[in-house]
mmCIF file of C-alpha atoms in Angstrom:
data_model
loop_
_atom_site.group_PDB
_atom_site.id
_atom_site.type_symbol
_atom_site.label_atom_id
_atom_site.label_comp_id
_atom_site.label_asym_id
_atom_site.label_seq_id
_atom_site.Cartn_x
_atom_site.Cartn_y
_atom_site.Cartn_z
ATOM 1 C CA MET Z 33 0.000 0.000 0.000
ATOM 2 C CA THR Z 34 1.235 3.493 -0.767
ATOM 3 C CA LEU Z 35 1.530 6.179 1.886
ATOM 4 C CA SER Z 36 -1.250 8.216 0.244
ATOM 5 C CA GLU Z 37 -3.535 5.149 0.371
ATOM 6 C CA ALA Z 38 -2.763 4.639 4.055
ATOM 7 C CA VAL Z 39 -3.433 8.311 4.862
ATOM 8 C CA ALA Z 40 -6.731 8.209 2.947
ATOM 9 C CA ILE Z 41 -7.857 5.020 4.695
ATOM 10 C CA ARG Z 42 -6.865 6.367 8.115
ATOM 11 C CA LEU Z 43 -8.671 9.658 7.552
ATOM 12 C CA ASP Z 44 -11.818 7.796 6.467
ATOM 13 C CA GLU Z 45 -11.587 5.532 9.556
ATOM 14 C CA LEU Z 46 -11.277 8.474 11.927
ATOM 15 C CA MET Z 47 -14.104 10.384 10.282
ATOM 16 C CA LEU Z 48 -16.355 7.316 10.444
ATOM 17 C CA GLU Z 49 -15.480 6.645 14.112
ATOM 18 C CA ARG Z 50 -16.430 10.214 14.999
ATOM 19 C CA ASN Z 51 -19.377 10.406 12.607
ATOM 20 C CA ILE Z 52 -17.852 13.504 10.999
ATOM 21 C CA THR Z 53 -18.622 14.506 7.417
ATOM 22 C CA GLN Z 54 -16.110 16.114 5.107
ATOM 23 C CA TYR Z 55 -17.943 19.415 5.517
ATOM 24 C CA ARG Z 56 -17.869 19.154 9.317
ATOM 25 C CA LEU Z 57 -14.148 18.343 9.282
ATOM 26 C CA PHE Z 58 -13.592 21.424 7.122
ATOM 27 C CA LYS Z 59 -15.441 23.535 9.706
ATOM 28 C CA LEU Z 60 -13.505 21.978 12.613
ATOM 29 C CA SER Z 61 -10.042 22.026 11.032
ATOM 30 C CA GLY Z 62 -10.078 24.916 8.589
ATOM 31 C CA VAL Z 63 -8.737 22.626 5.839
ATOM 32 C CA ALA Z 64 -10.600 23.233 2.576
ATOM 33 C CA GLN Z 65 -13.215 20.657 1.620
ATOM 34 C CA THR Z 66 -11.537 20.169 -1.738
ATOM 35 C CA THR Z 67 -8.241 19.368 0.001
ATOM 36 C CA ILE Z 68 -9.941 16.844 2.276
ATOM 37 C CA GLY Z 69 -11.654 15.291 -0.743
ATOM 38 C CA ASP Z 70 -8.395 15.148 -2.684
ATOM 39 C CA ILE Z 71 -6.727 13.332 0.219
ATOM 40 C CA ARG Z 72 -9.595 10.869 0.584
ATOM 41 C CA LEU Z 73 -9.673 10.167 -3.173
ATOM 42 C CA GLN Z 74 -5.848 9.962 -3.277
ATOM 43 C CA ARG Z 75 -5.547 12.801 -5.770
ATOM 44 C CA ASN Z 76 -3.160 14.537 -3.373
ATOM 45 C CA LYS Z 77 -0.126 12.237 -3.171
ATOM 46 C CA SER Z 78 1.989 14.507 -0.960
ATOM 47 C CA VAL Z 79 -0.017 15.794 1.984
ATOM 48 C CA SER Z 80 1.965 18.195 4.150
ATOM 49 C CA LEU Z 81 2.432 17.582 7.841
ATOM 50 C CA LEU Z 82 0.798 20.947 8.498
ATOM 51 C CA ILE Z 83 -2.400 19.786 6.765
ATOM 52 C CA LEU Z 84 -2.331 16.473 8.654
ATOM 53 C CA HIS Z 85 -1.788 18.393 11.898
ATOM 54 C CA GLU Z 86 -4.773 20.651 11.180
ATOM 55 C CA LEU Z 87 -6.954 17.665 10.275
ATOM 56 C CA SER Z 88 -5.857 15.866 13.438
ATOM 57 C CA GLN Z 89 -6.754 18.887 15.538
ATOM 58 C CA GLY Z 90 -10.157 19.011 13.863
ATOM 59 C CA LEU Z 91 -10.624 15.337 14.720
ATOM 60 C CA GLY Z 92 -9.575 16.003 18.323
ATOM 61 C CA ILE Z 93 -6.417 13.888 18.184
ATOM 62 C CA SER Z 94 -2.663 14.372 17.961
ATOM 63 C CA LEU Z 95 -0.454 13.568 14.978
ATOM 64 C CA TYR Z 96 0.842 10.662 17.036
ATOM 65 C CA ASP Z 97 -2.695 9.300 17.294
ATOM 66 C CA PHE Z 98 -3.230 9.765 13.552
ATOM 67 C CA PHE Z 99 -0.180 7.644 12.741
ATOM 68 C CA ASP Z 100 -0.593 5.190 15.651
ATOM 69 C CA CYS Z 101 -2.289 2.625 13.465
ATOM 70 C CA PRO Z 102 -1.254 -0.719 11.921
ATOM 71 C CA LEU Z 103 -1.545 0.870 8.460
ATOM 72 C CA PHE Z 104 1.721 2.736 9.081
ATOM 73 C CA LYS Z 105 3.682 -0.098 10.725
ATOM 74 C CA GLY Z 106 6.212 -2.505 9.332
ATOM 75 C CA ASP Z 107 6.258 -3.336 5.673
ATOM 76 C CA ASN Z 108 2.740 -2.048 4.943
ATOM 77 C CA ILE Z 109 4.016 1.047 3.125
ATOM 78 C CA THR Z 110 5.598 0.361 -0.253
ATOM 79 C CA ASP Z 111 6.555 3.830 -1.478
#
């Protein structure tokens, strides 16, 4: 799995867990809806840490919590 796939999957998981829509995450994080959509659809292959930090804050978690997931461990990432 590529890093952009893992980020997209993780973002979808967190949004689903919190029952947050893309629009609501935009309102909570300040990250544009189009940017969130591009990440989720893997059109944005190089998401900045600043954007991930803002999204994490909107989700009420830290960057550590965002990446503390089996998706990012071991040999799962191929790029």
